[in-house]
CSV table of C-alpha atoms in Angstrom, one decimal:
chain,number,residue,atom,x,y,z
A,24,UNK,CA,-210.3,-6.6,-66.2
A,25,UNK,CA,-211.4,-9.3,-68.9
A,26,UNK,CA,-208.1,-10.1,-71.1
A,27,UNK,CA,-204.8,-11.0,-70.3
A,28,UNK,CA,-202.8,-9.4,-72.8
A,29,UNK,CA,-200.3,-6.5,-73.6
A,30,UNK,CA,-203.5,-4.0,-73.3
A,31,UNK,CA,-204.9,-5.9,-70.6
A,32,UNK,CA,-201.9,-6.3,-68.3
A,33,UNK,CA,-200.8,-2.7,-69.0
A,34,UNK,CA,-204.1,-1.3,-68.0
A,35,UNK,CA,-204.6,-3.4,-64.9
A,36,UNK,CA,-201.2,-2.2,-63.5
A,37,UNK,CA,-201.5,1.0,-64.2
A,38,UNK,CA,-205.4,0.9,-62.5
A,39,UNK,CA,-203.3,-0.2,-59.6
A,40,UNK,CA,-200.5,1.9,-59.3
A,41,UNK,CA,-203.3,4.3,-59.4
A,42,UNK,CA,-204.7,3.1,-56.1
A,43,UNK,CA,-207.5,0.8,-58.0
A,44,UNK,CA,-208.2,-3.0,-56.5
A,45,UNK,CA,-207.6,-5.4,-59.9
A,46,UNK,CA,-208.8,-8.6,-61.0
A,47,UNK,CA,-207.4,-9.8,-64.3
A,48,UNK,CA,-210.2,-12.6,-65.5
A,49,UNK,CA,-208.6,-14.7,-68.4
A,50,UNK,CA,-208.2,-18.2,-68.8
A,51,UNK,CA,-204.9,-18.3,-70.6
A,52,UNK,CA,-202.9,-15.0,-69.8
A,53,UNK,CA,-200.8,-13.1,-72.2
A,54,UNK,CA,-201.4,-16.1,-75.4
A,55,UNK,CA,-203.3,-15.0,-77.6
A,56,UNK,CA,-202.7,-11.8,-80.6
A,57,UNK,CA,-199.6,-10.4,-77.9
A,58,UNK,CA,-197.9,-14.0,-78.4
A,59,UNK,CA,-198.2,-13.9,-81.9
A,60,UNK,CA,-197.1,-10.4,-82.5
A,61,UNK,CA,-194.1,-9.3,-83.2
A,62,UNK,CA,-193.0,-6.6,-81.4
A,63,UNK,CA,-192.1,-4.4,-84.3
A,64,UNK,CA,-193.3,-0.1,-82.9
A,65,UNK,CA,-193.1,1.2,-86.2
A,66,UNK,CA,-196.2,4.2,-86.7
A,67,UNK,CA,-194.0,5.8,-89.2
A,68,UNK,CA,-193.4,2.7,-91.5
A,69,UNK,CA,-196.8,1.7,-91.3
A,70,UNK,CA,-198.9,5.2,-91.5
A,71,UNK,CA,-201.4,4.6,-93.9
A,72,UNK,CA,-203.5,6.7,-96.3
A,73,UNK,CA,-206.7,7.9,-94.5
A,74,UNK,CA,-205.5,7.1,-91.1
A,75,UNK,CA,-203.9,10.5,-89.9
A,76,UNK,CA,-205.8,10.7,-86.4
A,77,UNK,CA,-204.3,6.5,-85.8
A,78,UNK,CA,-201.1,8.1,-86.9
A,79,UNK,CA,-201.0,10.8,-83.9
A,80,UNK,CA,-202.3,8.2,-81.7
A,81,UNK,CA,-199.1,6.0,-82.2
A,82,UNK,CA,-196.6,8.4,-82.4
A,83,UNK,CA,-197.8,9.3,-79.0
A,84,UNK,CA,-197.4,5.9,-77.9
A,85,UNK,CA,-194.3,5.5,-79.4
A,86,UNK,CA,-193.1,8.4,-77.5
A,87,UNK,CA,-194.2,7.1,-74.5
A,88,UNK,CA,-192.5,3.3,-74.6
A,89,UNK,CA,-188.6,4.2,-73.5
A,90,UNK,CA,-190.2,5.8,-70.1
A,91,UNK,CA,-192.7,3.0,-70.2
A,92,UNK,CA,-190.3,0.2,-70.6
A,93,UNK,CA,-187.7,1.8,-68.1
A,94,UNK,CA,-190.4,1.9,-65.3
A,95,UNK,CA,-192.1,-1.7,-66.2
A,96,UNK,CA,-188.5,-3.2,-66.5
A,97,UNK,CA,-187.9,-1.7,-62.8
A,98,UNK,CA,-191.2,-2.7,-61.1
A,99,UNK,CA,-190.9,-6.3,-62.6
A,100,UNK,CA,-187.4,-7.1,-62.5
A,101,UNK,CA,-187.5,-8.7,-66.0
A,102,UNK,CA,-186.1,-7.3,-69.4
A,103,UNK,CA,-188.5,-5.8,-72.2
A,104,UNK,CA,-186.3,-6.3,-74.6
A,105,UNK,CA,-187.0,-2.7,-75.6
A,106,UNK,CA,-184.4,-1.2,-78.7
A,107,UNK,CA,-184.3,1.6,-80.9
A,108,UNK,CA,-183.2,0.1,-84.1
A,109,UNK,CA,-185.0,2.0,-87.0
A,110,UNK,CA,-186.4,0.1,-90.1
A,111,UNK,CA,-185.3,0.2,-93.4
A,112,UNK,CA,-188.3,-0.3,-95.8
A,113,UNK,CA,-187.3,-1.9,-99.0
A,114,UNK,CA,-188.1,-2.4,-102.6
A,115,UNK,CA,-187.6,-5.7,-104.3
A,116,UNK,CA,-188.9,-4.6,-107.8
A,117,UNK,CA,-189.4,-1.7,-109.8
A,118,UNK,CA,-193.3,-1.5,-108.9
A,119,UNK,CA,-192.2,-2.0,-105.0
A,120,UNK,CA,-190.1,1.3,-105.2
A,121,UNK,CA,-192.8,2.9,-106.8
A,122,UNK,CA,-194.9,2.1,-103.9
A,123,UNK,CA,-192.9,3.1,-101.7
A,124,UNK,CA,-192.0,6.5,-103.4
A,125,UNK,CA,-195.9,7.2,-103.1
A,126,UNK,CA,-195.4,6.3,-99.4
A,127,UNK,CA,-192.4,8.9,-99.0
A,128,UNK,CA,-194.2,11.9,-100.4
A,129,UNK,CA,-197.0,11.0,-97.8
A,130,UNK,CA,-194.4,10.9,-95.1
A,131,UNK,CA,-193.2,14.0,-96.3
A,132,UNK,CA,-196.5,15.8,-96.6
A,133,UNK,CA,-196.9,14.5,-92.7
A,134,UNK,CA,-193.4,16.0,-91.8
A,135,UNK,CA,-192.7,12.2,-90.2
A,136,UNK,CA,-188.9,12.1,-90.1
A,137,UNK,CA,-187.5,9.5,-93.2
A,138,UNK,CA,-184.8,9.4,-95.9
A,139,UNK,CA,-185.0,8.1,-99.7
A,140,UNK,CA,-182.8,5.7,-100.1
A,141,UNK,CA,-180.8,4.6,-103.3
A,142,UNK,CA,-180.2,1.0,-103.7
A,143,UNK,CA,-176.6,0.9,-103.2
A,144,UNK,CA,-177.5,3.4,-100.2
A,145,UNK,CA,-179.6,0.8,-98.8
A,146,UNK,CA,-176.7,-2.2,-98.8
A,147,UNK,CA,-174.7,0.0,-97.4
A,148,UNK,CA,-177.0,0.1,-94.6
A,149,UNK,CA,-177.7,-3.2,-94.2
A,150,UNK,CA,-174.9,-5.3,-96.3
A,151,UNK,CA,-177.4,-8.4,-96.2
A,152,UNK,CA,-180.1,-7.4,-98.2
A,153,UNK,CA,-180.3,-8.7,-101.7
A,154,UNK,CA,-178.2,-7.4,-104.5
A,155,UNK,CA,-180.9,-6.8,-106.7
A,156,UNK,CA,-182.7,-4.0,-103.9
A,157,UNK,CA,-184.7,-1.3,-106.0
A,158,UNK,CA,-184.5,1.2,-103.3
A,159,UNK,CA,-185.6,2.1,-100.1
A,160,UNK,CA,-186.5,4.2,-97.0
A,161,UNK,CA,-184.9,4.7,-93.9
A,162,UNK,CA,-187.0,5.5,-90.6
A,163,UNK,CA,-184.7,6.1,-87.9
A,164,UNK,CA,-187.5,6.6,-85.2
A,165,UNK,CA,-188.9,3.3,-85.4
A,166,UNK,CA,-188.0,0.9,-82.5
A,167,UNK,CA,-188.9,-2.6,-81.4
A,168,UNK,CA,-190.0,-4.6,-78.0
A,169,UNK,CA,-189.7,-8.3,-77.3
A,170,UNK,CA,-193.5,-8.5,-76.8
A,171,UNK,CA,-193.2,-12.4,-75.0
A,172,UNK,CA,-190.9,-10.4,-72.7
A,173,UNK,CA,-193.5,-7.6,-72.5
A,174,UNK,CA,-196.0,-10.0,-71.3
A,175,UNK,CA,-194.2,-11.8,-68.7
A,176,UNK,CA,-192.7,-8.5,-67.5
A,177,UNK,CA,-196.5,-6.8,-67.1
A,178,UNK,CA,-197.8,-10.3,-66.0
A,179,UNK,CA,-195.3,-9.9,-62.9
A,180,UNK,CA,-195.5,-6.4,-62.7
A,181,UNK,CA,-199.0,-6.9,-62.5
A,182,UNK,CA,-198.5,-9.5,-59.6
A,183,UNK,CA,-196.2,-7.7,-57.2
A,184,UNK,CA,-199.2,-4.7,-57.8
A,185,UNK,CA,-201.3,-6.8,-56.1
A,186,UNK,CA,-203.4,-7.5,-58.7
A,187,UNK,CA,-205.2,-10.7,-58.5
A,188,UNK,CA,-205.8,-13.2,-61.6
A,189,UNK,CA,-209.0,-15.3,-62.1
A,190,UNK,CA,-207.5,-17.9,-64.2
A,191,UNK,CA,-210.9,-18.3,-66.5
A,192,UNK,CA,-212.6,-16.8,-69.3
A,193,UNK,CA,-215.1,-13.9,-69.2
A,194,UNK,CA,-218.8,-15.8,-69.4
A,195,UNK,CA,-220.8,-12.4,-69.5
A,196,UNK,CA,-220.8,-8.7,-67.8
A,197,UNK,CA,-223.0,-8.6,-65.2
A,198,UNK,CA,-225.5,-5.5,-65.1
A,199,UNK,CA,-227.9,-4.2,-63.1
A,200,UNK,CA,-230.2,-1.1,-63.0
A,201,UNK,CA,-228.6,-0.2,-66.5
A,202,UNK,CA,-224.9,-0.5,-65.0
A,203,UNK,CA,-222.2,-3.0,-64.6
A,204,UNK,CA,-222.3,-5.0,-61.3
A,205,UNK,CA,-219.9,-7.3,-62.2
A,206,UNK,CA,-218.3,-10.6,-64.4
A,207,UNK,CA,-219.7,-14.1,-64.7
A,208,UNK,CA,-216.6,-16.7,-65.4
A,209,UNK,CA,-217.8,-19.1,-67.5
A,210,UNK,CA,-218.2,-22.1,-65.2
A,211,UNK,CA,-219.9,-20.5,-62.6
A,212,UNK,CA,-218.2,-17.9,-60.0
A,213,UNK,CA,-218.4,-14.5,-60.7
A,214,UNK,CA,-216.7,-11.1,-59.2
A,215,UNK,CA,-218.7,-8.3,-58.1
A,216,UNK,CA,-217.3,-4.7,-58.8
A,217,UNK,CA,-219.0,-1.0,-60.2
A,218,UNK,CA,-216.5,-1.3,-63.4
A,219,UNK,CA,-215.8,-3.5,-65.6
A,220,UNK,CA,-212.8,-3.0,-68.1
A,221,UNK,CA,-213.1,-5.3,-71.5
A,222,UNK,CA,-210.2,-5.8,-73.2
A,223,UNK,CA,-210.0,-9.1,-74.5
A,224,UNK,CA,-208.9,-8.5,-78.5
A,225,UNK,CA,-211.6,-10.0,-80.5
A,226,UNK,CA,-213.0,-12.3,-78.2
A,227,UNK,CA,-214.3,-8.8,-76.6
A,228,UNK,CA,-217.7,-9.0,-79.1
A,229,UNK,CA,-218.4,-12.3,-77.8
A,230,UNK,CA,-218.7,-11.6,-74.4
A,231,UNK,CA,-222.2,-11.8,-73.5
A,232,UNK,CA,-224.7,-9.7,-71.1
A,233,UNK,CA,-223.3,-6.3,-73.0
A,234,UNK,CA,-226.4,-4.7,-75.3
A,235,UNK,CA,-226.0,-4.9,-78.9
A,236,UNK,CA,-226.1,-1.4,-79.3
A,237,UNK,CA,-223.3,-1.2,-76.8
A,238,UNK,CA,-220.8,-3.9,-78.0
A,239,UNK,CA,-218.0,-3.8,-80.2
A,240,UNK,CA,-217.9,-4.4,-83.8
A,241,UNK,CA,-215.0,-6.5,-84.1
A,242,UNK,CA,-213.9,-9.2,-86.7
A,243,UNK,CA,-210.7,-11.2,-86.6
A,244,UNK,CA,-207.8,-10.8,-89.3
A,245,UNK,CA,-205.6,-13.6,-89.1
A,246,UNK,CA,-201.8,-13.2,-89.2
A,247,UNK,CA,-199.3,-15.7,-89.7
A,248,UNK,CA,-195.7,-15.5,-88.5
A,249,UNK,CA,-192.1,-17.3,-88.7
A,250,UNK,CA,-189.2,-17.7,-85.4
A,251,UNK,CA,-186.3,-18.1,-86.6
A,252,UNK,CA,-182.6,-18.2,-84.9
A,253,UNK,CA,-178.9,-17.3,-86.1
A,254,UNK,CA,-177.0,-20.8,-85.4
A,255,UNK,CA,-174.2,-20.6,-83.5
A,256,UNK,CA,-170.7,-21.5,-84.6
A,257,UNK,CA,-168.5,-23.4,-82.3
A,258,UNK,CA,-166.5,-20.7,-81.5
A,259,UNK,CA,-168.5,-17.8,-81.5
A,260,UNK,CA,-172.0,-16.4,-81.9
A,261,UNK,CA,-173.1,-15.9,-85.1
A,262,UNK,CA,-174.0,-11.6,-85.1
A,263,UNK,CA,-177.7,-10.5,-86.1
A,264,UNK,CA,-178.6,-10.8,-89.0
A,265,UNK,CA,-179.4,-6.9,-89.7
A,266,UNK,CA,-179.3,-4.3,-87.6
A,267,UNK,CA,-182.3,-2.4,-88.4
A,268,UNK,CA,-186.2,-3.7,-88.6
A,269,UNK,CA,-186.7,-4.9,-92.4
A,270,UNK,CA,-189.7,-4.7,-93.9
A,271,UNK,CA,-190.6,-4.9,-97.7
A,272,UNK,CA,-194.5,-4.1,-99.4
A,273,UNK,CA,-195.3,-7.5,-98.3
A,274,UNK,CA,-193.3,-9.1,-95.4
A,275,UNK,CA,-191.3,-8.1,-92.4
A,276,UNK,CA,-188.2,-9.4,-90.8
A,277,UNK,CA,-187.5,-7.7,-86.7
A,278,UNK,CA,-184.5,-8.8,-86.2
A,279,UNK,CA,-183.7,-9.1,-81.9
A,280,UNK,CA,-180.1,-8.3,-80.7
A,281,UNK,CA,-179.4,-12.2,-79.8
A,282,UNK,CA,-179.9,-13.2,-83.2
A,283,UNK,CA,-183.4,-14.1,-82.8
A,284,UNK,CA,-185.5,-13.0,-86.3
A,285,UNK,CA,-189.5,-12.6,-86.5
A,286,UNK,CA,-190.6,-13.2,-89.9
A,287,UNK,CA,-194.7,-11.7,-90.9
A,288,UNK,CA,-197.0,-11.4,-91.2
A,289,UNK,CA,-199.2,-12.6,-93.3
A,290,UNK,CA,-203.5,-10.4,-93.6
A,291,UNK,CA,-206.6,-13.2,-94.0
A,292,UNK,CA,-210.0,-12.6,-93.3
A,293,UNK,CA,-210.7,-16.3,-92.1
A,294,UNK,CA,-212.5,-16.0,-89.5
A,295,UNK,CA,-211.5,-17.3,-85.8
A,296,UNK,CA,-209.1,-20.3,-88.2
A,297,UNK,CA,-205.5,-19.7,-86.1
A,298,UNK,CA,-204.3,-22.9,-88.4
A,299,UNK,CA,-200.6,-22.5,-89.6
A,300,UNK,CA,-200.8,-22.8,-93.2
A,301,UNK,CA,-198.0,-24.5,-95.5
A,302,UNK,CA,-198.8,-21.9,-98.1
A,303,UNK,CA,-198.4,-19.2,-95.7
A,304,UNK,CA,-194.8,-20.2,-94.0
A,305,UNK,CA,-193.6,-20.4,-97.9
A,306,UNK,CA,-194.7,-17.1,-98.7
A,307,UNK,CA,-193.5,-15.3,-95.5
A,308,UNK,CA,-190.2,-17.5,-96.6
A,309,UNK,CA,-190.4,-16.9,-100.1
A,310,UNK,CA,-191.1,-13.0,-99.7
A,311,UNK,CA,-188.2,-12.4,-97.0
A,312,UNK,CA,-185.8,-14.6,-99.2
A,313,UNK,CA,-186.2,-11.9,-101.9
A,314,UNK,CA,-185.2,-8.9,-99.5
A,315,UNK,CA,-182.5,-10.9,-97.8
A,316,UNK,CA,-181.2,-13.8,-98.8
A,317,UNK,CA,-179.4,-15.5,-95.5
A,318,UNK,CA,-182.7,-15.9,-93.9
A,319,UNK,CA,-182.9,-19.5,-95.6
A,320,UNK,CA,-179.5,-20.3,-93.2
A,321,UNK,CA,-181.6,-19.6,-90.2
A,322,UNK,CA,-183.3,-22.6,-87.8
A,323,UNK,CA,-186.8,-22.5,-88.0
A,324,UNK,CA,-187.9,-22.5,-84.4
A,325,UNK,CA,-191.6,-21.7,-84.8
A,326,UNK,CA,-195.1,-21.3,-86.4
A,327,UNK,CA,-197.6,-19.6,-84.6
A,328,UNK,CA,-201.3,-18.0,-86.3
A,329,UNK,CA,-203.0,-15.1,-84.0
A,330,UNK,CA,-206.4,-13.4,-84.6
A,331,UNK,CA,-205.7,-9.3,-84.5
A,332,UNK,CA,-209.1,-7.4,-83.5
A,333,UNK,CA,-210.2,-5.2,-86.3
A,334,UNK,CA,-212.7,-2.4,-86.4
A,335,UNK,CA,-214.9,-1.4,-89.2
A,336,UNK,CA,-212.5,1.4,-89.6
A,337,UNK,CA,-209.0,-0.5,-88.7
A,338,UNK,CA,-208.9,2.2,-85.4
A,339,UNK,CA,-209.2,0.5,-82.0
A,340,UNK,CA,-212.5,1.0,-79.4
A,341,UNK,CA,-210.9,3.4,-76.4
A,342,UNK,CA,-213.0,5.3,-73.9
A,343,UNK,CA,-216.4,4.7,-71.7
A,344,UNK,CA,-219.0,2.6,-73.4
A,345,UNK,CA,-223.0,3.7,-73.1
A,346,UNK,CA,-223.4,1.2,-70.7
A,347,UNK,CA,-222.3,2.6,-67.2
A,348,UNK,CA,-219.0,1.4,-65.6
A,349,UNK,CA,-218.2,-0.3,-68.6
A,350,UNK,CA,-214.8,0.8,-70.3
A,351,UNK,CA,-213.5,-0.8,-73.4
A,352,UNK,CA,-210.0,-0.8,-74.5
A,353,UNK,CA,-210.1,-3.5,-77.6
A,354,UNK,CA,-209.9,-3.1,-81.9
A,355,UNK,CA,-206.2,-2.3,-81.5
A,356,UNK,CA,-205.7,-4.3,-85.0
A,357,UNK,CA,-202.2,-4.6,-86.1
A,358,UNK,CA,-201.1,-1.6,-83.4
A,359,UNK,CA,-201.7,-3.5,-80.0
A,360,UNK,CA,-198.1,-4.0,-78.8
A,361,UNK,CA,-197.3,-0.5,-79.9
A,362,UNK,CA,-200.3,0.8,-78.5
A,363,UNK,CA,-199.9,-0.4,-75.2
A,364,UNK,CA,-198.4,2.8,-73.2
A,365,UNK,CA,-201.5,4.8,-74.3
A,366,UNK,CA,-204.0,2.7,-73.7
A,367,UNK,CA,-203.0,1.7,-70.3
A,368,UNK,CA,-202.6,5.4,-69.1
A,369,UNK,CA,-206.3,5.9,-71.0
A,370,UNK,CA,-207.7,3.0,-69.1
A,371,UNK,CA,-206.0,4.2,-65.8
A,372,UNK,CA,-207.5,8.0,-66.1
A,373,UNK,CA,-211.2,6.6,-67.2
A,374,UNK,CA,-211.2,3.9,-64.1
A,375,UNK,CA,-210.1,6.4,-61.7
A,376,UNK,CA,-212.6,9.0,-63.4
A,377,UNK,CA,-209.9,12.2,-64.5
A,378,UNK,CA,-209.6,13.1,-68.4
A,379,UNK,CA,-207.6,10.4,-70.3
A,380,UNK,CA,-204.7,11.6,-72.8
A,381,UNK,CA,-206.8,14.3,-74.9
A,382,UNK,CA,-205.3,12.4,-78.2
A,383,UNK,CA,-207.7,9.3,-77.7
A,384,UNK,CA,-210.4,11.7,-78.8
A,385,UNK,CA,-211.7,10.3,-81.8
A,386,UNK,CA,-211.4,6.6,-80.8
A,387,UNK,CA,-214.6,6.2,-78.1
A,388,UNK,CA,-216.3,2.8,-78.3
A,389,UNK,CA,-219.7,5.2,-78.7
A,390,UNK,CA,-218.7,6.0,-82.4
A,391,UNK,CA,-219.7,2.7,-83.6
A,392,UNK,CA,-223.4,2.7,-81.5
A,393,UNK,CA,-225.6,3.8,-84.6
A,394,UNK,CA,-224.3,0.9,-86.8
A,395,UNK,CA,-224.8,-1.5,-83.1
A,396,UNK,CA,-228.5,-0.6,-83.0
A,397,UNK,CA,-229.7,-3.1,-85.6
A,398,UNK,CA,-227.9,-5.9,-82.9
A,399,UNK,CA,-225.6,-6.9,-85.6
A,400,UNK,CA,-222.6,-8.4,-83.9
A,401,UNK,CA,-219.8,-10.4,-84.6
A,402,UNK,CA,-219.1,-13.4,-82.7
């Protein structure tokens, strides 16, 4: 297994709850676009035009993550932090409700489950939002995870599997006779094995030894995010902040149950830059001031900047490469967290050679080959 993270970690254990003998190969486990997500599993909220197949894809996953969680929080002993909470998308303006009444008809013409929301409806949902609200919609389905609890919990589910972690990065994919043979750890040392399972984010095009026709076009969007926390008053603590996920047109707040708040995230094509910008905490700040105000009473516990791996056509790489033994599970974009029940069961049925989920048809690394060919790759 090369990566370490939510996708990684998932698809290891499953592999070996399977039966399948797993070595996770990544040199900081579980840090890089899982840590700097947030942990919002919203595929209702954030269905997008043009993207119906993705849309199945998560709704499966989402339907998948209270079973999931239940049986990762009992094999690792540690809390997921897993809640059904809803999100309340809202409008701050006249052209933000606009927006999002072009959003709603879509929703409706998908039969996804949401309600239109009035302004006044929406305060009376969530009495902190700003009193100048335009509108809103309410999806009840939508739930969240604590994705740094995610990781640990996998990372020691993963551990009491038996699973095995090479504390190094992934060098190159060893091949022989036109099939995998194995991982060189940059370093020296390598592990010999029949399949290889790449799943690194966007460091997964740079690993070499994979043909050009065969590796993944991937570029990195960077996304910056805010940690906040309620302060505690001396004789109590302070309740959440809102109840429900809240997310306008262009930020987010996920809100956790101890008061904890996740403010993003911000979309640049900047390359591999992961720098925390001063013009990207104000906007994230200024944006989620406008949709509710008491966000600027919270301490600012954090900055962090993570690279999500993107696709030529935003849908992530599932399935058996071209190259034999060779399976990729990687391009999971701004889904990754929420995508990780799928893709680990995926992974688990293509390692131990039965028929993955029938609804990651459509998202086979072997789609992208003809535009490979050329060897244009992104490192």
């Amino acid at each position: 297994m090369i990566g370490g993270g939510a996708i990684g970690l998932a698809s290891a254990w499953k592999i070996a709850q399977g039966g399948g003998r797993v070595v996770v190969l990544d040199d900081a486990v579980g840090r890089g676009a899982s840590w700097a997500a947030a942990g919002m599993l919203a595929p209702v909220t954030e269905v997008h035009h043009g993207e119906e197949a993705l849309l199945q894809l998560n709704l499966e996953s989402s339907r998948m993550y209270e079973q999931f969680s239940a049986e990762l929080e009992d094999v690792s002993g540690c809390s997921v932090g897993y809640r059904r909470c809803g999100t309340l998308l809202v409008a701050r303006d006249k052209d933000d409700n606009a927006a999002l009444e072009d959003l709603y008809r879509f929703q409706l013409r998908l039969g996804l489950p949401v309600e239109r929301l009035r302004s006044t409806e929406c305060r009376e949902v969530e009495p902190a939002l700003a009193p100048n609200v335009r509108g809103g919609i309410l999806v009840p389905g939508d739930h969240q995870v604590d994705n740094r609890a995610l990781i640990a919990a996998l990372e020691q589910a993963c551990l009491r599997s038996g699973i095995q972690f090479l504390r190094a990065r992934a060098s190159s994919v060893d091949v022989k006779n036109e099939r995998v043979s194995g991982v060189t750890a940059t370093g020296g040392g390598s592990i010999k094995c029949d399949q290889v399972v790449l799943a690194a984010g966007v460091w997964s095009g740079g690993i070499g030894g994979i043909p050009d026709e065969v590796r993944p076009p991937l570029r990195p969007v960077k996304g910056q995010l805010l940690h906040l926390r309620k302060r505690e008053s001396k004789s109590s603590v302070a309740a959440p902040l809102s109840g429900h996920n809240i997310r306008g047109v262009d930020v987010y707040l996920v809100v956790r149950s101890d008061g904890r708040v996740v403010i993003g995230a911000t979309s640049e094509e900047q390359g591999f830059d992961q720098t925390v910008t001063a013009g990207g905490v104000f906007g994230l700040l200024r944006d989620a001031y406008e949709l509710v105000p008491g966000v600027t009473e919270l301490e600012l516990t954090e900055t962090v900047a993570g690279l999500r791996p993107a696709t030529p056509d935003n849908a992530p790489v599932i399935g058996a490469a071209a190259l034999d033994g060779l399976i990729m599970a990687t391009g999971h974009y701004r889904n990754g967290i929420l995508l990780t029940p799928v893709t680990g069961a995926a992974v688990a049925a293509l390692a131990a050679g039965i028929a993955p989920p029938g609804v990651i048809e459509g998202f086979s690394p072997r789609r992208f080959e003809h535009t490979m060919a050329g060897g244009q790759v992104l490192q």
